[in-house]
Tab-separated table of C-alpha atoms in Angstrom:
chain	number	residue	atom	x	y	z
A	1	MET	CA	102.821	110.595	110.730
A	2	LYS	CA	105.918	109.295	112.534
A	3	PRO	CA	107.898	106.575	110.721
A	4	GLU	CA	107.645	104.330	113.784
A	5	VAL	CA	103.840	104.552	113.705
A	6	LEU	CA	103.714	103.737	109.999
A	7	LEU	CA	105.940	100.702	110.544
A	8	SER	CA	103.732	99.502	113.399
A	9	ARG	CA	100.778	99.386	110.993
A	10	ILE	CA	102.373	96.763	108.744
A	11	ARG	CA	101.244	93.189	109.289
A	12	VAL	CA	103.597	90.499	108.051
A	13	VAL	CA	101.455	87.522	107.042
A	14	LEU	CA	103.072	84.118	106.503
A	15	CYS	CA	100.750	81.712	104.698
A	16	ARG	CA	101.197	78.028	105.468
A	17	PRO	CA	104.885	78.202	106.493
A	18	SER	CA	106.461	74.709	106.699
A	19	HIS	CA	109.544	75.370	108.804
A	20	PRO	CA	109.241	76.865	112.289
A	21	GLY	CA	112.834	78.110	111.959
A	22	ASN	CA	111.714	80.441	109.182
A	23	ILE	CA	108.926	81.831	111.367
A	24	GLY	CA	111.528	82.691	113.993
A	25	ALA	CA	113.869	84.220	111.419
A	26	ALA	CA	110.977	86.308	110.057
A	27	ALA	CA	110.139	87.611	113.549
A	28	ARG	CA	113.752	88.602	114.126
A	29	ALA	CA	113.978	90.265	110.705
A	30	MET	CA	110.788	92.235	111.391
A	31	LYS	CA	111.830	93.424	114.812
A	32	THR	CA	115.239	94.686	113.636
A	33	MET	CA	113.372	96.950	111.220
A	34	GLY	CA	110.702	98.151	113.673
A	35	LEU	CA	107.802	95.914	112.544
A	36	THR	CA	105.916	94.003	115.230
A	37	ASP	CA	102.645	92.531	113.911
A	38	LEU	CA	103.142	88.918	112.778
A	39	ARG	CA	100.225	86.843	111.450
A	40	LEU	CA	100.373	83.152	110.642
A	41	VAL	CA	97.867	81.420	108.390
A	42	THR	CA	97.715	77.692	109.292
A	43	PRO	CA	101.412	77.234	110.103
A	44	LYS	CA	102.488	73.595	109.869
A	45	GLN	CA	104.265	73.592	113.219
A	46	PHE	CA	103.866	76.424	115.698
A	47	PRO	CA	104.748	77.231	118.431
A	48	ASP	CA	108.034	75.381	118.226
A	49	PRO	CA	111.402	75.591	120.026
A	50	GLU	CA	113.195	76.027	116.669
A	51	ALA	CA	111.134	79.171	116.010
A	52	ASP	CA	112.127	80.560	119.409
A	53	THR	CA	115.811	79.801	118.816
A	54	ARG	CA	115.930	81.529	115.445
A	55	ALA	CA	113.934	84.522	116.762
A	56	THR	CA	116.489	85.180	119.543
A	57	GLY	CA	115.421	88.523	121.052
A	58	ALA	CA	112.212	88.656	119.023
A	59	VAL	CA	110.352	85.887	120.871
A	60	ASP	CA	107.827	88.509	122.023
A	61	LEU	CA	106.626	88.842	118.414
A	62	LEU	CA	106.092	85.068	118.254
A	63	GLN	CA	104.134	85.130	121.501
A	64	ARG	CA	101.853	87.887	120.197
A	65	ALA	CA	101.538	86.390	116.678
A	66	LYS	CA	97.918	85.893	115.614
A	67	ILE	CA	97.078	82.572	113.998
A	68	THR	CA	94.209	82.435	111.508
A	69	ALA	CA	92.621	79.770	109.339
A	70	THR	CA	92.504	81.886	106.188
A	71	LEU	CA	94.327	84.777	104.562
A	72	ALA	CA	91.058	86.738	104.491
A	73	GLU	CA	90.956	86.689	108.315
A	74	ALA	CA	94.570	87.814	108.515
A	75	LEU	CA	93.804	90.718	106.157
A	76	HIS	CA	90.604	91.773	107.939
A	77	GLY	CA	90.569	95.577	108.303
A	78	CYS	CA	93.570	96.152	106.012
A	79	VAL	CA	93.427	99.006	103.498
A	80	PHE	CA	96.238	97.675	101.309
A	81	ALA	CA	98.020	94.351	100.906
A	82	VAL	CA	101.097	93.367	98.915
A	83	ALA	CA	101.737	89.778	97.833
A	84	MET	CA	105.321	88.558	97.635
A	85	SER	CA	105.561	86.571	94.433
A	86	ALA	CA	108.678	84.985	92.979
A	87	ARG	CA	107.043	84.194	89.672
A	88	ARG	CA	104.874	85.796	87.061
A	89	ARG	CA	101.124	85.143	87.337
A	90	ASP	CA	98.629	85.204	84.514
A	91	LEU	CA	96.121	86.960	86.715
A	92	GLY	CA	96.691	89.221	89.656
A	93	PRO	CA	98.311	92.601	90.180
A	94	ALA	CA	101.425	93.556	88.214
A	95	VAL	CA	104.673	92.730	89.973
A	96	GLY	CA	106.759	95.696	91.161
A	97	SER	CA	110.236	96.147	92.613
A	98	PRO	CA	110.786	96.126	96.393
A	99	ARG	CA	111.753	99.802	96.528
A	100	GLN	CA	108.739	101.141	94.624
A	101	THR	CA	106.273	98.728	96.144
A	102	MET	CA	107.321	99.254	99.761
A	103	ALA	CA	107.053	103.006	99.151
A	104	ARG	CA	103.422	102.433	98.089
A	105	LEU	CA	102.827	100.249	101.141
A	106	LEU	CA	104.106	102.934	103.493
A	107	GLU	CA	102.039	105.566	101.732
A	108	ALA	CA	98.943	103.408	102.250
A	109	ALA	CA	99.882	102.882	105.898
A	110	ALA	CA	99.142	106.558	106.456
A	111	SER	CA	95.443	105.722	106.074
A	112	GLY	CA	95.255	102.424	107.957
A	113	GLU	CA	96.589	98.943	108.542
A	114	VAL	CA	98.455	97.310	105.654
A	115	ALA	CA	99.930	93.876	105.005
A	116	LEU	CA	102.898	92.157	103.429
A	117	VAL	CA	101.898	88.615	102.469
A	118	PHE	CA	104.334	85.715	101.996
A	119	GLY	CA	103.549	82.219	100.726
A	120	ASN	CA	104.765	78.771	101.631
A	121	GLU	CA	108.516	78.057	101.226
A	122	THR	CA	108.002	75.569	98.403
A	123	VAL	CA	104.827	76.510	96.571
A	124	GLY	CA	104.492	80.229	97.312
A	125	LEU	CA	101.078	81.855	97.378
A	126	ALA	CA	97.998	80.395	95.686
A	127	ASN	CA	96.444	82.493	92.929
A	128	GLU	CA	93.328	83.071	95.094
A	129	GLU	CA	95.607	84.511	97.767
A	130	VAL	CA	97.454	86.848	95.382
A	131	LEU	CA	94.086	88.083	94.112
A	132	GLN	CA	93.202	89.237	97.626
A	133	CYS	CA	96.113	91.690	97.453
A	134	GLN	CA	96.200	95.044	95.642
A	135	ALA	CA	99.854	94.840	94.617
A	136	ALA	CA	102.595	92.267	94.166
A	137	VAL	CA	106.338	92.489	94.694
A	138	THR	CA	109.314	90.435	93.549
A	139	ILE	CA	112.840	90.655	94.873
A	140	PRO	CA	115.187	90.807	91.868
A	141	THR	CA	117.480	87.779	91.926
A	142	ASP	CA	120.065	86.141	89.721
A	143	PRO	CA	118.169	84.414	86.904
A	144	GLY	CA	120.233	81.285	87.503
A	145	PHE	CA	119.425	81.000	91.226
A	146	SER	CA	116.336	82.679	92.576
A	147	SER	CA	115.905	80.507	95.658
A	148	LEU	CA	115.546	83.180	98.349
A	149	ASN	CA	115.031	81.859	101.856
A	150	LEU	CA	111.700	82.952	103.392
A	151	GLY	CA	113.362	84.676	106.352
A	152	ALA	CA	115.792	86.420	103.995
A	153	ALA	CA	112.927	87.676	101.816
A	154	VAL	CA	111.146	89.019	104.904
A	155	GLN	CA	114.409	90.736	105.891
A	156	VAL	CA	114.880	92.461	102.544
A	157	LEU	CA	111.297	93.718	102.347
A	158	CYS	CA	111.202	94.863	105.992
A	159	TYR	CA	114.487	96.685	105.346
A	160	GLU	CA	112.918	98.461	102.354
A	161	CYS	CA	109.876	99.279	104.527
A	162	ARG	CA	112.154	100.952	107.051
A	163	MET	CA	114.004	102.799	104.303
A	164	ALA	CA	110.684	103.964	102.837
A	165	ALA	CA	109.323	104.980	106.248
A	166	PHE	CA	112.346	107.213	106.734
A	167	ASP	CA	112.354	108.378	103.084
A	168	GLY	CA	115.523	106.454	102.305
A	169	ALA	CA	117.347	108.109	105.174
A	170	ALA	CA	116.819	105.748	108.102
A	171	PRO	CA	119.051	107.058	110.882
A	172	LEU	CA	122.300	105.196	111.451
A	173	PRO	CA	123.465	104.428	114.994
A	174	GLU	CA	124.202	107.644	116.805
A	175	GLN	CA	127.696	108.999	116.217
A	176	LYS	CA	128.445	110.241	119.697
A	177	ALA	CA	131.226	112.696	120.194
A	178	THR	CA	134.416	111.065	121.443
A	179	PRO	CA	137.973	112.214	122.069
A	180	PHE	CA	138.621	110.983	118.513
A	181	ALA	CA	135.772	112.946	116.944
A	182	ALA	CA	137.087	114.310	113.683
A	183	LEU	CA	137.430	118.082	113.352
A	184	PRO	CA	137.918	118.796	109.673
A	185	ALA	CA	140.944	120.893	108.719
A	186	THR	CA	140.153	124.293	107.260
A	187	HIS	CA	141.186	125.490	103.820
A	188	ASP	CA	144.008	127.640	105.156
A	189	GLU	CA	145.346	124.830	107.351
A	190	ILE	CA	145.481	122.546	104.330
A	191	GLU	CA	147.153	125.253	102.228
A	192	GLY	CA	149.639	125.680	105.050
A	193	LEU	CA	150.451	122.009	104.768
A	194	TYR	CA	150.966	122.236	100.991
A	195	GLY	CA	153.293	125.219	101.437
A	196	HIS	CA	155.242	123.418	104.127
A	197	LEU	CA	155.487	120.284	101.991
A	198	GLU	CA	156.674	122.252	98.991
A	199	SER	CA	159.390	124.048	100.899
A	200	VAL	CA	160.679	120.843	102.471
A	201	MET	CA	160.696	119.060	99.118
A	202	THR	CA	162.523	121.985	97.579
A	203	GLU	CA	165.127	122.122	100.337
A	204	THR	CA	165.742	118.394	100.078
A	205	GLY	CA	166.041	118.603	96.298
A	206	PHE	CA	163.122	116.208	95.731
A	207	TYR	CA	161.238	118.998	94.000
A	208	ASN	CA	162.703	121.455	91.533
A	209	PRO	CA	160.545	124.603	91.113
A	210	GLN	CA	162.234	125.193	87.741
A	211	GLN	CA	160.849	121.879	86.484
A	212	PRO	CA	157.665	121.457	88.482
A	213	GLY	CA	156.090	118.671	86.412
A	214	ARG	CA	152.917	117.262	87.968
A	215	LEU	CA	154.210	116.590	91.459
A	216	LEU	CA	152.284	119.326	93.302
A	217	PRO	CA	148.929	118.680	91.601
A	218	LYS	CA	149.307	114.981	92.341
A	219	LEU	CA	149.881	115.669	96.029
A	220	ARG	CA	146.909	118.012	96.096
A	221	ARG	CA	144.788	115.348	94.463
A	222	LEU	CA	145.857	112.806	97.081
A	223	PHE	CA	145.310	114.966	100.161
A	224	GLY	CA	142.256	116.647	98.700
A	225	ARG	CA	140.518	113.310	98.306
A	226	VAL	CA	141.160	112.095	101.795
A	227	GLY	CA	139.280	114.831	103.653
A	228	LEU	CA	142.028	115.869	106.057
A	229	GLU	CA	141.337	116.459	109.734
A	230	LYS	CA	142.941	119.194	111.844
A	231	ASP	CA	144.833	116.656	113.862
A	232	GLU	CA	146.160	114.938	110.757
A	233	VAL	CA	147.448	118.218	109.309
A	234	ASN	CA	149.253	118.837	112.585
A	235	ILE	CA	150.810	115.375	112.493
A	236	LEU	CA	151.944	115.757	108.887
A	237	ARG	CA	153.419	119.185	109.513
A	238	GLY	CA	155.112	117.802	112.623
A	239	ILE	CA	156.724	115.095	110.522
A	240	LEU	CA	157.878	117.656	107.957
A	241	ALA	CA	159.241	120.021	110.588
A	242	ALA	CA	161.107	117.188	112.270
A	243	THR	CA	162.961	116.344	109.044
A	244	ARG	CA	164.516	119.808	109.104
A	245	GLN	CA	165.750	119.627	112.717
A	246	PRO	CA	169.325	118.611	113.400
A	247	THR	CA	169.302	114.813	113.938
A	248	GLY	CA	168.212	113.837	117.419
A	249	HIS	CA	165.813	116.741	117.902
A	250	GLY	CA	162.788	115.242	116.077
A	251	ARG	CA	159.705	113.707	117.656
A	252	LYS	CA	160.671	110.757	119.795
A	253	ASP	CA	157.829	108.195	119.980
B	1	MET	CA	131.170	96.838	82.399
B	2	LYS	CA	128.317	94.352	82.694
B	3	PRO	CA	126.522	94.225	86.060
B	4	GLU	CA	127.158	90.476	86.285
B	5	VAL	CA	130.898	91.023	85.933
B	6	LEU	CA	130.905	93.720	88.629
B	7	LEU	CA	129.010	91.428	91.007
B	8	SER	CA	131.465	88.600	90.337
B	9	ARG	CA	134.285	90.835	91.584
B	10	ILE	CA	132.846	91.172	95.087
B	11	ARG	CA	134.329	88.909	97.737
B	12	VAL	CA	132.188	88.287	100.794
B	13	VAL	CA	134.537	87.750	103.715
B	14	LEU	CA	133.232	86.239	106.951
B	15	CYS	CA	135.680	86.694	109.820
B	16	ARG	CA	135.623	84.023	112.517
B	17	PRO	CA	131.982	82.914	112.045
B	18	SER	CA	130.776	80.725	114.938
B	19	HIS	CA	127.752	79.008	113.394
B	20	PRO	CA	128.096	76.896	110.253
B	21	GLY	CA	124.381	77.520	109.558
B	22	ASN	CA	125.141	81.189	109.048
B	23	ILE	CA	127.893	80.365	106.551
B	24	GLY	CA	125.356	78.367	104.552
B	25	ALA	CA	122.751	81.134	104.765
B	26	ALA	CA	125.362	83.670	103.614
B	27	ALA	CA	126.246	81.501	100.596
B	28	ARG	CA	122.579	81.199	99.627
B	29	ALA	CA	122.027	84.943	100.096
B	30	MET	CA	125.053	85.728	97.909
B	31	LYS	CA	124.074	83.388	95.110
B	32	THR	CA	120.509	84.733	94.859
B	33	MET	CA	122.025	88.151	94.167
B	34	GLY	CA	124.679	86.976	91.699
B	35	LEU	CA	127.724	87.009	94.041
B	36	THR	CA	129.922	83.915	94.102
B	37	ASP	CA	133.240	84.542	95.877
B	38	LEU	CA	133.034	83.519	99.544
B	39	ARG	CA	136.068	83.788	101.845
B	40	LEU	CA	136.226	82.495	105.396
B	41	VAL	CA	138.768	83.704	107.936
B	42	THR	CA	139.316	80.971	110.563
B	43	PRO	CA	135.722	79.693	110.723
B	44	LYS	CA	134.987	77.846	113.963
B	45	GLN	CA	133.397	74.851	112.242
B	46	PHE	CA	133.670	74.312	108.497
B	47	PRO	CA	132.854	72.377	106.380
B	48	ASP	CA	129.739	71.250	108.237
B	49	PRO	CA	126.469	69.535	107.268
B	50	GLU	CA	124.462	72.417	108.794
B	51	ALA	CA	126.182	74.846	106.405
B	52	ASP	CA	125.235	72.630	103.444
B	53	THR	CA	121.615	72.377	104.605
B	54	ARG	CA	121.166	76.118	104.968
B	55	ALA	CA	122.931	76.802	101.652
B	56	THR	CA	120.473	74.578	99.706
B	57	GLY	CA	121.291	75.178	96.034
B	58	ALA	CA	124.358	77.275	96.864
B	59	VAL	CA	126.575	74.420	98.089
B	60	ASP	CA	128.898	75.092	95.135
B	61	LEU	CA	129.865	78.419	96.751
B	62	LEU	CA	130.753	76.584	99.963
B	63	GLN	CA	132.862	74.082	98.064
B	64	ARG	CA	134.798	76.854	96.348
B	65	ALA	CA	135.075	79.042	99.464
B	66	LYS	CA	138.665	80.022	100.268
B	67	ILE	CA	139.720	79.687	103.894
B	68	THR	CA	142.469	81.966	105.194
B	69	ALA	CA	144.190	82.503	108.514
B	70	THR	CA	143.942	86.304	108.439
B	71	LEU	CA	141.775	89.043	106.985
B	72	ALA	CA	144.838	90.459	105.208
B	73	GLU	CA	145.130	87.256	103.176
B	74	ALA	CA	141.429	87.329	102.319
B	75	LEU	CA	141.823	90.933	101.102
B	76	HIS	CA	144.982	90.291	99.091
B	77	GLY	CA	144.665	92.024	95.703
B	78	CYS	CA	141.515	93.974	96.618
B	79	VAL	CA	141.261	97.621	95.571
B	80	PHE	CA	138.461	98.481	98.016
B	81	ALA	CA	137.001	96.870	101.112
B	82	VAL	CA	133.932	97.744	103.177
B	83	ALA	CA	133.585	96.670	106.808
B	84	MET	CA	130.124	95.840	108.119
B	85	SER	CA	129.900	97.429	111.532
B	86	ALA	CA	126.881	97.504	113.802
B	87	ARG	CA	128.407	100.025	116.149
B	88	ARG	CA	130.258	103.279	116.118
B	89	ARG	CA	134.052	103.047	116.343
B	90	ASP	CA	136.380	105.666	117.701
B	91	LEU	CA	138.815	105.015	114.920
B	92	GLY	CA	138.197	103.705	111.452
B	93	PRO	CA	136.317	104.913	108.413
B	94	ALA	CA	133.021	106.795	108.834
B	95	VAL	CA	129.963	104.553	108.731
B	96	GLY	CA	127.661	104.966	105.720
B	97	SER	CA	124.250	103.631	104.720
B	98	PRO	CA	123.914	100.400	102.717
B	99	ARG	CA	122.603	102.171	99.609
B	100	GLN	CA	125.381	104.769	99.380
B	101	THR	CA	128.145	102.444	100.450
B	102	MET	CA	127.232	99.588	98.104
B	103	ALA	CA	127.110	102.128	95.259
B	104	ARG	CA	130.715	103.062	96.141
B	105	LEU	CA	131.671	99.385	96.291
B	106	LEU	CA	130.264	98.711	92.817
B	107	GLU	CA	132.003	101.798	91.472
B	108	ALA	CA	135.296	100.500	92.828
B	109	ALA	CA	134.587	97.055	91.335
B	110	ALA	CA	135.010	98.636	87.922
B	111	SER	CA	138.744	98.862	88.654
B	112	GLY	CA	139.334	95.530	90.384
B	113	GLU	CA	138.374	93.044	93.057
B	114	VAL	CA	136.532	94.428	96.088
B	115	ALA	CA	135.349	93.014	99.412
B	116	LEU	CA	132.495	93.121	101.858
B	117	VAL	CA	133.763	92.144	105.303
B	118	PHE	CA	131.610	90.750	108.114
B	119	GLY	CA	132.628	90.026	111.690
B	120	ASN	CA	131.809	87.309	114.168
B	121	GLU	CA	128.132	86.912	115.189
B	122	THR	CA	128.738	88.002	118.780
B	123	VAL	CA	131.705	90.339	118.793
B	124	GLY	CA	131.729	91.728	115.249
B	125	LEU	CA	134.966	92.882	113.679
B	126	ALA	CA	138.075	93.799	115.651
B	127	ASN	CA	139.285	97.381	115.299
B	128	GLU	CA	142.434	96.175	113.489
B	129	GLU	CA	140.177	94.493	110.948
B	130	VAL	CA	137.988	97.556	110.381
B	131	LEU	CA	141.153	99.608	109.849
B	132	GLN	CA	142.105	97.366	106.935
B	133	CYS	CA	138.976	98.548	105.123
B	134	GLN	CA	138.484	101.860	103.295
B	135	ALA	CA	134.811	102.246	104.209
B	136	ALA	CA	132.301	100.991	106.754
B	137	VAL	CA	128.591	100.305	106.477
B	138	THR	CA	125.759	99.895	108.969
B	139	ILE	CA	122.296	98.545	108.256
B	140	PRO	CA	119.802	100.938	109.882
B	141	THR	CA	117.816	99.049	112.519
B	142	ASP	CA	115.274	99.783	115.198
B	143	PRO	CA	117.173	101.418	118.076
B	144	GLY	CA	115.432	99.026	120.477
B	145	PHE	CA	116.468	95.838	118.659
B	146	SER	CA	119.461	95.904	116.377
B	147	SER	CA	120.243	92.186	116.511
B	148	LEU	CA	120.503	91.387	112.790
B	149	ASN	CA	121.318	87.794	111.987
B	150	LEU	CA	124.616	87.401	110.061
B	151	GLY	CA	122.940	85.677	107.109
B	152	ALA	CA	120.234	88.359	107.042
B	153	ALA	CA	122.861	91.127	107.011
B	154	VAL	CA	124.667	89.431	104.124
B	155	GLN	CA	121.306	89.196	102.314
B	156	VAL	CA	120.499	92.897	102.695
B	157	LEU	CA	123.937	94.068	101.563
B	158	CYS	CA	124.111	91.635	98.626
B	159	TYR	CA	120.639	92.830	97.612
B	160	GLU	CA	121.880	96.436	97.659
B	161	CYS	CA	124.930	95.350	95.643
B	162	ARG	CA	122.645	93.899	92.987
B	163	MET	CA	120.483	97.021	93.018
B	164	ALA	CA	123.592	99.197	92.660
B	165	ALA	CA	125.028	97.002	89.889
B	166	PHE	CA	121.829	97.494	87.915
B	167	ASP	CA	121.543	101.187	88.916
B	168	GLY	CA	118.531	100.514	91.118
B	169	ALA	CA	116.686	98.805	88.283
B	170	ALA	CA	117.602	95.136	88.640
B	171	PRO	CA	115.398	93.282	86.161
B	172	LEU	CA	112.362	91.506	87.575
B	173	PRO	CA	111.414	88.017	86.353
B	174	GLU	CA	110.443	88.161	82.723
B	175	GLN	CA	106.811	89.060	82.128
B	176	LYS	CA	106.069	86.748	79.243
B	177	ALA	CA	103.031	87.385	77.072
B	178	THR	CA	100.084	85.189	77.965
B	179	PRO	CA	96.466	84.943	76.835
B	180	PHE	CA	95.741	87.202	79.794
B	181	ALA	CA	98.294	89.849	78.814
B	182	ALA	CA	96.631	93.187	79.450
B	183	LEU	CA	95.964	95.452	76.498
B	184	PRO	CA	95.234	98.873	77.922
B	185	ALA	CA	92.006	100.561	76.871
B	186	THR	CA	92.441	103.714	74.801
B	187	HIS	CA	91.174	107.136	75.750
B	188	ASP	CA	88.223	106.970	73.367
B	189	GLU	CA	87.231	103.486	74.555
B	190	ILE	CA	87.174	104.748	78.125
B	191	GLU	CA	85.200	107.860	77.120
B	192	GLY	CA	82.773	105.536	75.332
B	193	LEU	CA	82.281	103.697	78.591
B	194	TYR	CA	81.596	106.935	80.519
B	195	GLY	CA	79.054	108.012	77.870
B	196	HIS	CA	77.379	104.632	77.986
B	197	LEU	CA	77.280	104.671	81.784
B	198	GLU	CA	75.818	108.170	81.860
B	199	SER	CA	73.032	107.330	79.437
B	200	VAL	CA	72.091	104.154	81.296
B	201	MET	CA	72.099	105.963	84.636
B	202	THR	CA	69.975	108.722	83.159
B	203	GLU	CA	67.461	106.291	81.637
B	204	THR	CA	67.162	104.388	84.915
B	205	GLY	CA	66.678	107.630	86.842
B	206	PHE	CA	69.754	106.999	89.024
B	207	TYR	CA	71.336	110.138	87.585
B	208	ASN	CA	69.588	113.435	86.987
B	209	PRO	CA	71.440	115.674	84.494
B	210	GLN	CA	69.576	118.681	85.956
B	211	GLN	CA	71.177	117.992	89.352
B	212	PRO	CA	74.440	116.373	88.423
B	213	GLY	CA	76.194	116.709	91.797
B	214	ARG	CA	79.559	114.905	91.968
B	215	LEU	CA	78.468	111.524	90.632
B	216	LEU	CA	80.219	111.632	87.251
B	217	PRO	CA	83.538	112.975	88.537
B	218	LYS	CA	83.516	110.291	91.242
B	219	LEU	CA	83.037	107.555	88.649
B	220	ARG	CA	85.807	109.023	86.525
B	221	ARG	CA	88.065	109.102	89.526
B	222	LEU	CA	87.334	105.448	90.255
B	223	PHE	CA	87.812	104.097	86.733
B	224	GLY	CA	90.644	106.482	85.978
B	225	ARG	CA	92.631	105.141	88.901
B	226	VAL	CA	92.246	101.491	88.027
B	227	GLY	CA	93.949	101.596	84.627
B	228	LEU	CA	91.229	99.939	82.561
B	229	GLU	CA	92.035	97.253	80.018
B	230	LYS	CA	90.294	96.862	76.642
B	231	ASP	CA	88.704	93.633	77.727
B	232	GLU	CA	87.395	95.176	80.939
B	233	VAL	CA	85.777	98.077	79.075
B	234	ASN	CA	84.056	95.528	76.835
B	235	ILE	CA	82.804	93.576	79.845
B	236	LEU	CA	81.486	96.717	81.579
B	237	ARG	CA	79.758	97.951	78.446
B	238	GLY	CA	78.301	94.474	77.934
B	239	ILE	CA	76.841	94.605	81.450
B	240	LEU	CA	75.385	98.063	80.794
B	241	ALA	CA	73.924	97.056	77.419
B	242	ALA	CA	72.366	93.950	78.944
B	243	THR	CA	70.480	96.019	81.516
B	244	ARG	CA	68.644	97.765	78.666
B	245	GLN	CA	67.561	94.569	76.880
B	246	PRO	CA	64.073	93.209	77.533
B	247	THR	CA	64.417	90.693	80.400
B	248	GLY	CA	65.687	87.330	79.249
B	249	HIS	CA	67.821	88.683	76.421
B	250	GLY	CA	70.885	89.607	78.495
B	251	ARG	CA	74.159	87.694	78.768
B	252	LYS	CA	73.520	84.215	80.076
B	253	ASP	CA	76.558	82.888	81.930
């Protein structure tokens, strides 16, 4: 199944959100990662201009958001649901990491609609709500400050959904060919550079082949690491060649 | 080196941020992931009450934030810097994924201070700024909507920093023992349950050992998947036993 289809099967359910700004931020976070199905369980204030402002280009998700009176309605028809939980519960599913748990969510999405359920900003999810989900997830935070913003939590989990949908290899923006596109230098071109460098250093007396020391290996280590391009080898050799010309005949730019 | 120490060596540099709210959100995002060193290059409006509001418990990071006139000053003393870039550049370091690139950043943090550099909300980083960094990172987004909020981008990358610092296994909130702590059922306890189930089903005529079909394997598949606990096996066997008592002698709750 295509990653885009899997992502479209994920409902993001916000239970009793207090701040409309967070609803907007959640919509924007979802849309950047290819999720589109937002559900709101008794939001305190919605629709609201603050939600629209924070959503920026994701206002369409707010307009299509389904509002329900209970979590059960929001989960109707789902084959798998994950509760976001910042704290340990006595009852309820064991809490997993975002990476593992979103991988399970995407796997389940292959067989139907799934959901990612978030609680209220202050009190989180009620135990009865967590018990309606088959898995729970926590975002690892600093033990001294675990106060993740709701929109930020939605962003992190939607990001992991996208990563999971693409098997950890979500495509980066297309690297179109440009006049600057890098053509890597070949082995022999790079060896040519080393030879050129060595002869110039020898001629100038900077390098003494009788007492080689570690100079050449160090230069190889430096240029080896950088991943030289064709063009760069040409520039470097141009610089070297110019040092051997009678003054005034070097490159003039 | 301890993960906490590595995380403390990461500077988050915001270049020319327009909205004080985003500075606050960035501070909060950083602190949840254990980062503390915020640098601001010519912020449009700072300090600002909106920044404090969005930072909530991370106002201390705002108070300690260093403001500089140039990116070069903010990077002074750094051994490695990563530019956040939403788009392809003709020049500048190749753009990597968050997971790989944050792993490189944390590796470099072992030898000194490092930086994560973000541009302005609308125009991003200038080419001259990207060229001061040794690597670039892009957060993979939906090709149709790549408009990540600045605070959300800081959250995702700081999250990946924390994951990288803990080698992908950042500790989840402590799972303290409770009266409900699950003791897993042992193999023989589970086999005892299957035997009990089979005999009850046979006695009731629901199961015919002469025509077994796939009933038993299906039950094994169901209970095998769920990861039974001791207590649950006891409850199930109690239910089964009760069905065989003369009416009125079963469990009464």
